[in-house]
Coordinates of C-alpha atoms in Angstrom, one line a residue:
Chain A
X5 CA 10.2 -9.0 32.2
X6 CA 12.3 -11.2 30.0
X7 CA 9.5 -11.5 27.6
X8 CA 9.2 -7.8 27.3
X9 CA 12.9 -7.4 26.8
X10 CA 13.2 -10.1 24.2
X11 CA 12.4 -8.0 21.2
X12 CA 14.9 -5.3 22.4
X13 CA 17.5 -7.9 22.9
X14 CA 16.9 -9.3 19.5
X15 CA 17.2 -5.8 17.9
X16 CA 20.5 -5.1 19.7
X17 CA 21.8 -8.6 18.7
X18 CA 21.0 -7.9 15.1
X19 CA 22.8 -4.5 15.2
X20 CA 25.8 -6.1 16.8
X21 CA 25.9 -8.9 14.4
X22 CA 25.5 -6.4 11.5
X23 CA 28.5 -4.4 12.8
X24 CA 30.6 -7.5 13.3
X25 CA 29.8 -8.9 9.9
X26 CA 30.6 -5.7 8.1
X27 CA 33.9 -5.2 10.0
X28 CA 35.1 -8.8 10.1
X29 CA 34.3 -9.7 6.5
X30 CA 35.3 -6.2 5.2
X31 CA 32.1 -5.8 3.3
X32 CA 32.3 -2.9 0.8
X33 CA 30.4 0.2 2.0
X34 CA 28.5 0.3 -1.3
X35 CA 26.8 -3.0 -0.3
X36 CA 26.2 -2.5 3.3
X37 CA 27.6 0.2 5.6
X38 CA 28.1 -0.5 9.3
X39 CA 25.5 0.9 11.8
X40 CA 28.2 3.3 13.1
X41 CA 28.8 4.7 9.6
X42 CA 25.1 5.2 9.2
X43 CA 24.9 7.0 12.5
X44 CA 27.8 9.2 11.4
X45 CA 26.1 10.0 8.2
X46 CA 22.9 10.8 10.1
X47 CA 24.5 13.5 12.3
X48 CA 26.9 14.8 9.6
X49 CA 24.5 17.3 8.0
X50 CA 21.6 18.2 10.2
X51 CA 20.6 21.2 8.1
X52 CA 19.9 19.2 5.0
X53 CA 18.2 16.5 7.1
X54 CA 15.8 19.0 8.7
X55 CA 15.0 20.6 5.4
X56 CA 14.2 17.2 3.9
X57 CA 12.1 16.3 6.9
X58 CA 10.2 19.6 6.8
X59 CA 9.5 19.3 3.1
X60 CA 8.4 15.6 3.0
X61 CA 7.0 14.9 6.4
X62 CA 5.6 18.2 7.7
X63 CA 4.3 19.4 4.3
X64 CA 3.6 16.6 1.8
X65 CA 2.7 13.9 4.2
X66 CA 0.8 15.6 7.0
X67 CA -1.1 18.1 4.8
X68 CA -1.9 15.4 2.3
X69 CA -3.0 13.0 5.1
X70 CA -5.3 15.7 6.6
X71 CA -6.9 16.4 3.2
X72 CA -7.3 12.8 2.3
X73 CA -8.7 11.6 5.6
X74 CA -11.1 14.5 6.0
X75 CA -12.2 14.1 2.4
X76 CA -12.8 10.3 2.7
X77 CA -14.6 10.9 6.0
X78 CA -16.9 13.7 4.6
X79 CA -17.6 11.7 1.4
X80 CA -18.6 8.7 3.6
X81 CA -20.9 10.8 5.7
X82 CA -22.6 12.1 2.5
X83 CA -22.9 8.8 0.8
X84 CA -24.2 7.1 4.0
X85 CA -27.5 8.9 3.4
X86 CA -28.2 6.9 0.3
X87 CA -28.0 3.1 0.7
X88 CA -28.3 2.7 -3.0
X89 CA -25.2 4.9 -3.8
X90 CA -23.4 3.3 -0.9
X91 CA -23.8 -0.1 -2.4
X92 CA -22.5 1.2 -5.7
X93 CA -19.5 3.2 -4.5
X94 CA -18.3 0.9 -1.8
X95 CA -17.0 -1.9 -4.1
X96 CA -15.5 0.8 -6.4
X97 CA -13.6 2.4 -3.5
X98 CA -12.4 -1.0 -2.2
X99 CA -11.1 -1.8 -5.7
X100 CA -9.4 1.6 -5.9
X101 CA -7.6 0.8 -2.7
X102 CA -5.9 -2.1 -4.5
X103 CA -4.8 0.0 -7.5
X104 CA -1.4 1.6 -7.9
X105 CA -2.6 5.1 -7.2
X106 CA 1.0 6.4 -6.7
X107 CA 1.1 6.4 -10.5
X108 CA -0.8 9.6 -10.6
X109 CA 2.3 11.4 -9.3
X110 CA 3.4 12.6 -12.7
X111 CA -0.1 14.0 -13.4
X112 CA -0.1 15.7 -10.0
X113 CA 3.2 17.4 -10.9
X114 CA 1.6 18.8 -14.1
X115 CA -1.4 20.1 -12.1
X116 CA 0.3 21.4 -9.0
X117 CA 3.9 22.0 -9.9
X118 CA 7.1 20.4 -8.6
X119 CA 6.9 21.6 -5.0
X120 CA 5.1 19.9 -2.1
X121 CA 1.5 20.6 -3.1
X122 CA 1.7 18.0 -5.9
X123 CA 3.1 15.4 -3.4
X124 CA 0.3 16.3 -0.9
X125 CA -2.2 15.8 -3.7
X126 CA -0.9 12.2 -4.3
X127 CA -1.0 11.5 -0.6
X128 CA -4.5 12.9 -0.4
X129 CA -5.6 10.6 -3.2
X130 CA -3.9 7.6 -1.6
X131 CA -5.4 8.1 1.8
X132 CA -8.9 9.0 0.6
X133 CA -10.1 5.5 -0.2
X134 CA -9.1 3.7 3.1
X135 CA -10.6 6.6 5.0
X136 CA -13.8 6.4 3.0
X137 CA -14.2 2.6 3.2
X138 CA -13.4 2.4 6.9
X139 CA -15.8 5.3 7.8
X140 CA -18.6 3.6 5.9
X141 CA -17.9 0.3 7.7
X142 CA -17.9 2.2 11.0
X143 CA -21.1 4.0 10.4
X144 CA -22.6 0.7 9.4
X145 CA -21.4 -1.1 12.4
X146 CA -24.2 0.1 14.6
X147 CA -26.6 -2.7 15.5
X148 CA -30.3 -2.8 14.4
X149 CA -31.3 -2.8 18.0
X150 CA -29.6 0.5 18.9
X151 CA -30.9 2.0 15.7
X152 CA -34.4 1.0 16.5
X153 CA -34.1 2.4 20.0
X154 CA -32.9 5.8 18.7
X155 CA -35.7 5.8 16.2
X156 CA -38.3 5.0 18.9
X157 CA -36.9 7.9 20.9
X158 CA -37.6 10.1 17.9
X159 CA -33.9 10.9 17.3
X160 CA -33.2 13.1 14.3
X161 CA -30.7 12.0 11.6
X162 CA -28.1 14.4 13.1
X163 CA -28.6 13.0 16.6
X164 CA -28.4 9.4 15.3
X165 CA -25.1 10.3 13.7
X166 CA -23.7 12.3 16.6
X167 CA -24.7 10.1 19.5
X168 CA -24.7 6.6 18.0
X169 CA -23.0 6.2 14.7
X170 CA -19.9 8.4 15.1
X171 CA -19.0 7.0 18.6
X172 CA -19.4 3.5 17.2
X173 CA -17.2 4.2 14.3
X174 CA -14.3 5.5 16.3
X175 CA -12.3 2.2 16.2
X176 CA -12.8 2.0 12.5
X177 CA -11.6 5.6 12.1
X178 CA -8.5 4.9 14.1
X179 CA -7.8 1.8 12.0
X180 CA -8.0 3.9 8.9
X181 CA -5.7 6.5 10.4
X182 CA -3.1 3.8 11.2
X183 CA -3.2 2.4 7.6
X184 CA -3.1 5.9 6.2
X185 CA -0.2 7.2 8.3
X186 CA 2.2 4.6 6.8
X187 CA 0.6 4.9 3.3
X188 CA 0.9 8.7 3.3
X189 CA 4.6 8.7 4.2
X190 CA 5.4 6.0 1.5
X191 CA 3.3 8.0 -1.0
X192 CA 5.1 11.2 -0.3
X193 CA 8.5 9.7 -0.6
X194 CA 7.7 7.7 -3.8
X195 CA 6.0 10.7 -5.4
X196 CA 9.3 12.6 -5.2
X197 CA 10.8 10.0 -7.6
X198 CA 8.8 11.7 -10.3
X199 CA 10.4 15.1 -10.0
X200 CA 10.8 17.5 -7.1
X201 CA 12.7 20.6 -6.1
X202 CA 16.1 19.6 -4.8
X203 CA 14.9 18.9 -1.3
X204 CA 12.9 16.1 0.3
X205 CA 13.5 12.6 1.7
X206 CA 12.6 10.8 -1.5
X207 CA 14.7 13.1 -3.6
X208 CA 17.6 12.5 -1.1
X209 CA 17.3 8.8 -1.2
X210 CA 17.2 8.7 -5.0
X211 CA 20.1 11.0 -5.6
X212 CA 22.4 9.6 -2.8
X213 CA 21.7 6.1 -4.1
X214 CA 22.7 7.2 -7.6
X215 CA 25.9 8.7 -6.2
X216 CA 26.6 5.5 -4.3
X217 CA 26.5 7.3 -0.9
X218 CA 24.8 4.3 0.6
X219 CA 25.5 5.3 4.2
X220 CA 23.4 8.5 3.6
X221 CA 20.7 6.5 2.0
X222 CA 20.5 4.2 5.0
X223 CA 20.5 7.2 7.3
X224 CA 17.6 8.8 5.4
X225 CA 15.7 5.4 5.4
X226 CA 16.2 5.3 9.2
X227 CA 14.6 8.8 9.5
X228 CA 11.7 7.7 7.2
X229 CA 11.3 4.6 9.4
X230 CA 11.3 6.7 12.5
X231 CA 8.7 9.0 11.1
X232 CA 6.5 6.1 10.1
X233 CA 6.7 4.2 13.4
X234 CA 6.5 7.5 15.3
X235 CA 3.2 8.6 13.7
X236 CA 1.9 5.0 14.1
X237 CA 2.7 5.0 17.8
X238 CA 1.1 8.4 18.3
X239 CA -2.1 7.2 16.6
X240 CA -2.1 4.0 18.6
X241 CA -1.7 6.0 21.9
X242 CA -4.6 8.3 20.9
X243 CA -6.7 5.2 20.1
X244 CA -6.0 3.7 23.5
X245 CA -7.0 7.0 25.1
X246 CA -10.2 7.8 23.1
X247 CA -11.6 4.6 21.4
X248 CA -11.4 2.0 24.1
X249 CA -13.6 3.7 26.7
X250 CA -16.6 1.5 26.1
Chain B
X17 CA -25.1 -10.5 -7.2
X18 CA -27.8 -9.0 -9.4
X19 CA -28.8 -6.5 -6.6
X20 CA -25.3 -5.1 -6.7
X21 CA -25.0 -4.6 -10.5
X22 CA -27.4 -1.6 -10.7
X23 CA -25.8 0.5 -7.9
X24 CA -22.3 -0.2 -9.2
X25 CA -23.3 0.7 -12.7
X26 CA -24.9 3.9 -11.4
X27 CA -21.8 4.8 -9.4
X28 CA -19.6 4.2 -12.5
X29 CA -21.8 6.4 -14.6
X30 CA -21.6 9.1 -12.0
X31 CA -17.8 8.9 -11.9
X32 CA -17.7 9.1 -15.7
X33 CA -20.0 12.0 -15.9
X34 CA -18.0 13.9 -13.2
X35 CA -14.8 13.1 -15.1
X36 CA -16.2 14.6 -18.4
X37 CA -17.3 17.7 -16.5
X38 CA -13.8 18.0 -14.8
X39 CA -12.1 17.4 -18.2
X40 CA -14.1 20.2 -19.8
X41 CA -13.4 22.6 -16.9
X42 CA -9.7 21.8 -16.7
X43 CA -9.0 21.9 -20.4
X44 CA -11.2 25.0 -21.0
X45 CA -8.4 27.6 -21.3
X46 CA -6.1 25.3 -23.4
X47 CA -9.0 24.7 -25.9
X48 CA -9.7 28.5 -26.0
X49 CA -13.2 28.0 -24.7
X50 CA -14.3 25.5 -27.3
X51 CA -16.3 22.9 -25.4
X52 CA -15.9 20.2 -28.1
X53 CA -12.3 21.1 -28.3
X54 CA -11.7 20.2 -24.7
X55 CA -12.4 16.6 -25.5
X56 CA -9.8 16.2 -28.3
X57 CA -6.6 18.0 -27.2
X58 CA -3.3 16.2 -27.9
X59 CA -1.8 17.0 -24.4
X60 CA -4.8 17.8 -22.3
X61 CA -4.5 18.6 -18.6
X62 CA -7.1 15.9 -18.0
X63 CA -8.0 13.6 -20.9
X64 CA -11.6 12.6 -21.3
X65 CA -12.3 8.9 -20.6
X66 CA -12.9 8.1 -24.3
X67 CA -9.5 9.6 -25.2
X68 CA -7.8 7.3 -22.7
X69 CA -9.8 4.4 -24.1
X70 CA -8.7 5.2 -27.6
X71 CA -5.0 5.6 -26.6
X72 CA -5.2 2.4 -24.6
X73 CA -6.6 0.6 -27.7
X74 CA -4.0 2.1 -30.0
X75 CA -1.1 1.1 -27.7
X76 CA -2.3 -2.4 -27.1
X77 CA -4.2 -3.7 -30.2
X78 CA -2.6 -1.2 -32.5
X79 CA 1.0 -2.2 -31.9
X80 CA 3.1 -5.3 -32.4
X81 CA 3.4 -7.0 -29.0
X82 CA 7.2 -6.9 -28.9
X83 CA 7.3 -3.2 -29.9
X84 CA 8.5 -0.6 -27.3
X85 CA 5.3 1.3 -28.0
X86 CA 3.1 -1.6 -27.0
X87 CA 1.6 -1.4 -23.5
X88 CA 1.2 -5.2 -23.6
X89 CA 5.0 -5.4 -23.8
X90 CA 5.5 -3.1 -20.8
X91 CA 2.7 -4.8 -18.8
X92 CA 4.4 -8.1 -19.4
X93 CA 7.7 -6.8 -18.1
X94 CA 6.0 -5.5 -14.9
X95 CA 3.8 -8.6 -14.5
X96 CA 6.8 -10.9 -14.6
X97 CA 8.6 -9.1 -11.8
X98 CA 5.3 -8.8 -9.9
X99 CA 4.7 -12.5 -10.2
X100 CA 8.2 -13.7 -9.3
X101 CA 8.2 -11.3 -6.4
X102 CA 4.8 -12.4 -5.3
X103 CA 5.8 -16.1 -5.4
X104 CA 9.0 -15.3 -3.5
X105 CA 7.2 -13.2 -0.9
X106 CA 4.4 -15.7 -0.3
X107 CA 6.9 -18.6 0.0
X108 CA 9.0 -16.6 2.6
X109 CA 5.9 -15.5 4.4
X110 CA 4.4 -19.0 4.7
X111 CA 7.7 -20.4 5.9
X112 CA 8.2 -17.6 8.5
X113 CA 4.6 -18.0 9.7
X114 CA 5.1 -21.7 10.2
X115 CA 8.3 -21.2 12.1
X116 CA 6.8 -18.4 14.2
X117 CA 3.9 -20.7 15.3
X118 CA 6.2 -23.5 16.2
X119 CA 9.2 -21.7 17.9
X120 CA 8.0 -19.7 20.8
X121 CA 11.2 -17.7 21.4
X122 CA 11.3 -16.6 17.8
X123 CA 7.7 -15.6 18.0
X124 CA 8.3 -13.4 21.0
X125 CA 11.5 -11.9 19.6
X126 CA 10.6 -11.5 15.9
X127 CA 6.9 -10.6 15.9
X128 CA 7.2 -7.1 17.3
X129 CA 9.8 -6.3 14.6
X130 CA 7.6 -7.8 11.9
X131 CA 4.7 -5.6 13.1
X132 CA 7.0 -2.6 13.4
X133 CA 8.4 -3.1 9.9
X134 CA 4.9 -2.7 8.6
X135 CA 5.0 0.9 9.9
X136 CA 8.1 1.5 7.9
X137 CA 7.6 2.6 4.3
X138 CA 9.5 -0.2 2.6
X139 CA 8.8 1.3 -0.9
X140 CA 11.1 4.2 0.0
X141 CA 14.1 1.9 0.0
X142 CA 13.3 0.6 -3.5
X143 CA 15.9 2.7 -5.3
X144 CA 18.6 1.6 -2.9
X145 CA 17.9 -2.1 -3.3
X146 CA 18.0 -1.6 -7.1
X147 CA 21.3 0.2 -6.8
X148 CA 22.9 -2.3 -4.5
X149 CA 21.8 -5.2 -6.7
X150 CA 23.2 -3.2 -9.7
X151 CA 26.6 -2.9 -7.9
X152 CA 26.5 -6.7 -7.5
X153 CA 26.0 -7.1 -11.2
X154 CA 22.4 -8.1 -10.8
X155 CA 20.0 -6.1 -13.0
X156 CA 16.7 -6.6 -14.8
X157 CA 14.0 -8.7 -13.2
X158 CA 15.6 -9.7 -9.9
X159 CA 15.9 -6.4 -8.0
X160 CA 12.4 -5.5 -8.9
X161 CA 11.2 -8.9 -7.8
X162 CA 13.0 -8.6 -4.5
X163 CA 11.1 -5.3 -3.8
X164 CA 7.8 -6.9 -4.8
X165 CA 8.6 -9.8 -2.5
X166 CA 9.6 -7.5 0.4
X167 CA 6.2 -5.8 0.1
X168 CA 4.1 -9.0 -0.2
X169 CA 5.6 -11.1 2.5
X170 CA 4.3 -9.1 5.5
X171 CA 0.6 -9.5 5.0
X172 CA 1.2 -13.2 4.4
X173 CA 3.2 -13.7 7.7
X174 CA 0.7 -11.9 9.8
X175 CA -2.4 -13.4 8.2
X176 CA -1.2 -17.0 8.1
X177 CA 0.4 -17.0 11.6
X178 CA -3.0 -15.9 12.9
X179 CA -4.7 -18.6 10.9
X180 CA -2.3 -21.3 12.0
X181 CA -3.2 -20.3 15.6
X182 CA -6.9 -20.3 14.9
X183 CA -7.7 -23.9 15.9
X184 CA -8.7 -24.0 19.5
X185 CA -7.1 -25.9 22.4
X186 CA -9.8 -28.6 22.3
X187 CA -8.9 -29.7 18.7
X188 CA -5.2 -29.5 19.4
X189 CA -5.6 -31.6 22.5
X190 CA -7.6 -34.2 20.6
X191 CA -4.8 -34.6 18.0
X192 CA -2.4 -34.7 20.9
X193 CA -4.2 -37.7 22.3
X194 CA -3.9 -39.4 18.9
X195 CA -0.1 -38.9 19.3
X196 CA -0.1 -36.8 16.1
X197 CA 3.3 -35.4 15.2
X198 CA 3.6 -31.6 14.8
X199 CA 3.9 -32.0 11.1
X200 CA 0.7 -34.0 11.1
X201 CA -1.1 -31.4 13.2
X202 CA 0.1 -28.8 10.8
X203 CA -1.2 -30.8 7.8
X204 CA -4.6 -31.8 9.0
X205 CA -5.5 -29.0 11.4
X206 CA -3.5 -25.8 11.3
X207 CA -3.1 -25.5 7.6
X208 CA -6.7 -26.0 6.7
X209 CA -7.7 -23.5 9.4
X210 CA -5.3 -21.0 8.0
X211 CA -7.0 -20.9 4.6
X212 CA -9.6 -18.4 5.8
X213 CA -6.8 -16.0 6.6
X214 CA -4.6 -16.9 3.7
X215 CA -6.7 -15.5 0.9
X216 CA -7.3 -12.0 2.2
X217 CA -3.6 -11.8 2.9
X218 CA -2.9 -12.9 -0.7
X219 CA -5.2 -10.2 -2.1
X220 CA -3.3 -7.5 -0.2
X221 CA 0.0 -9.1 -1.2
X222 CA -0.6 -9.2 -4.9
X223 CA -1.8 -5.6 -4.9
X224 CA 1.3 -4.6 -2.9
X225 CA 3.7 -6.5 -5.1
X226 CA 2.2 -4.8 -8.2
X227 CA 2.8 -1.4 -6.7
X228 CA 6.3 -2.5 -5.7
X229 CA 7.2 -3.7 -9.2
X230 CA 6.0 -0.4 -10.7
X231 CA 7.8 1.8 -8.2
X232 CA 11.0 -0.3 -8.6
X233 CA 11.1 0.7 -12.3
X234 CA 11.2 4.4 -11.5
X235 CA 14.6 5.3 -10.1
X236 CA 16.8 3.2 -12.3
X237 CA 16.0 4.7 -15.6
X238 CA 14.5 1.4 -16.6
X239 CA 13.6 1.3 -20.3
X240 CA 10.7 -1.1 -20.1
X241 CA 7.8 -1.7 -17.7
X242 CA 4.8 0.3 -16.7
X243 CA 6.8 2.4 -14.3
X244 CA 9.2 3.4 -17.0
X245 CA 6.4 4.2 -19.3
X246 CA 4.8 6.5 -16.6
X247 CA 8.1 8.2 -16.1
X248 CA 8.7 8.7 -19.9
X249 CA 5.2 10.1 -20.2
X250 CA 5.8 12.6 -17.5
X251 CA 9.2 13.7 -19.0
X252 CA 7.6 14.5 -22.3
X253 CA 4.2 15.7 -21.0
X254 CA 2.4 13.0 -22.8
X255 CA -0.7 12.9 -20.6
X256 CA -2.5 10.4 -22.7
X257 CA 0.4 8.0 -22.5
X258 CA 0.5 8.4 -18.7
X259 CA -3.2 7.7 -18.3
X260 CA -3.1 4.7 -20.6
X261 CA -0.2 3.3 -18.6
X262 CA -2.2 4.0 -15.4
X263 CA -5.2 2.2 -16.9
X264 CA -3.0 -0.8 -17.7
X265 CA -1.4 -0.8 -14.2
X266 CA -4.9 -0.8 -12.7
X267 CA -6.0 -3.6 -15.0
X268 CA -2.9 -5.6 -14.0
X269 CA -3.5 -5.1 -10.2
X270 CA -7.2 -5.8 -10.6
X271 CA -6.7 -9.0 -12.5
X272 CA -4.1 -10.1 -9.9
X273 CA -6.7 -9.7 -7.2
X274 CA -9.2 -11.4 -9.5
X275 CA -7.1 -14.5 -9.9
X276 CA -6.7 -14.7 -6.2
X277 CA -10.5 -14.5 -5.7
X278 CA -10.9 -17.2 -8.4
X279 CA -8.5 -19.5 -6.5
X280 CA -10.3 -18.8 -3.3
X281 CA -13.6 -19.8 -5.0
X282 CA -12.0 -23.0 -6.3
X283 CA -10.7 -23.9 -2.9
X284 CA -14.1 -23.2 -1.3
X285 CA -15.8 -25.4 -3.8
X286 CA -13.2 -28.2 -3.4
X287 CA -13.9 -28.1 0.4
X288 CA -17.6 -28.3 0.0
X289 CA -18.8 -24.8 0.1
X290 CA -17.1 -23.3 3.1
X291 CA -13.7 -22.0 4.1

C-alpha cells in the first residue's frame, strides 16, 4: 500500500515544495509561477484552451498519427513479401528514425498550407518509420517451427499472415503505438513553431512565452503533458486487454 | 556486411528514383510542363536530389567557414549545443541511475515519474526554457544545451538503471562474501554489466539531443544554427536552402550515432570481443 502511494506522495511533496519556495523566496513569476497561479491560468480562458486542444490534438496529432501508423504498417506488409527489399529498407528506416524529421515542417507548410493538414503531414512522416520498423520486427518474430507447421498444413500466404504473423506481432505494434503517441504530440506542437493560424497548443506556447505570460505557458504545457500521458495510458490499457492473452 | 550492401544500395536507388518522379510531378505546373525544367527551378516545390547536392556543396565547400552563408558554420553552432547538452544529459543520467539503484526509496518514488515524464513532450517546452534563461540573462549556447540535455538524460537513466541491475543475485552474493564495498561492487560488477545497455541508450540520446538543439533554435529568432537556417529558409520560400539544411542536420545526427557506434566497437574490442 505504502509502496503504491510513494510516487503520489512524492508528487504532492514536490508540488507543495514548489508552492512554498515560490511564495517564501518571492520568486518572480517570469521565472517560475506557483502551481496555484498555473491552475488559475488553466481555468481562466476555457474557450481558447478547447480551440487549441481541438486544433493540435484532435486534428494534427490524431489524424497524422492514424495516417503515419497505417502507412508504416501497410508498407511493412508489402515489403515483408520480399526479403531482399526488406534487408535494404530496414537499415534505412532505422536510420531515418534517428534523423531530425521535424525539420520538414517548413516544407509541409509550403505543400499543405498553414492550417492543421501540414502539421498532420509532419506527424505522419514522424510516426511512419517507428511503425514500419516495429511491424517488420513483429512479422519477423514468428519462429521457424511455427512457420514450418503452417507450411506443412498448406497454409496460404494470407492465412500465414492472418493466423500467425499478425497475432505474433501485436506486442510490437503496441510498442510502436506507444512510441508514436508521444512522438506525434511533440511533432504537432513543434511543427507549429514554423508558422500556423493563430490557434494551436504550440502557437500558444510560443506566443505566450514571447509575451512573458509564463503562467499560461505552464498551463498549456500541463495540458500537453496530460494529452501525452493520457494517450499513452489508453494504449497501455488496450495493450493489456488485447496483446497479453497468450 | 557484404550481403547487406546490395539490398541497401537497391533500396537507396529506389528511393532516389521515386524522388525524381515525385519532383517531376510536383514541379510540373511551375515548370509549365517542361520535363527538364522541373529539375532546375530556383524555388521548386520539391527539389531534385542533385539540386540539393549542388546547393549543399555550394553552401559548404563554396563558402568561407565563418560566413553566415556557410552551412558548416551553422552546423558547428548546432553541434556545439548538441554536444554540451549530450554530455550534461549523460552525466545527469548516469548519476541518477546509480542513485536509483542504490537508494530503494528514491527508486520507488522517482521511477514512475521518470517513466511518466517520457510520455510528456519535453520538446514542447523548449521555447519556455529559452525565454526563462533569457530573462535570467543567459543566452546563446546554454539554454539550447539544457534542452538537449533534458531530452538525452531519460534514455540514459532508464537504460543504465536496467543495466546496473542486470547482474544476478548469485554474482552479487559472491562479491558480498568477499566483503566488497558497494563502490567496489559498482566498479567491478554493475558498471561492466551496464555497458550492454549503455550504448543503445547513448544512440537514442545523441539523436534526441540533436533534435533538441535544432528545435531550441526555432522560437528565439536565433541567427545561427541549423534550426535558424531552416526557419529563414521557410520565411523566404528558399526550398533549396531548407533541404540543404535538412541534409546537414541529418548528416549531423547520423555522424553522432556513428561516433557512438564506433565507441561501442572500441569498448567491445577492449573487452575481448563481447559486451
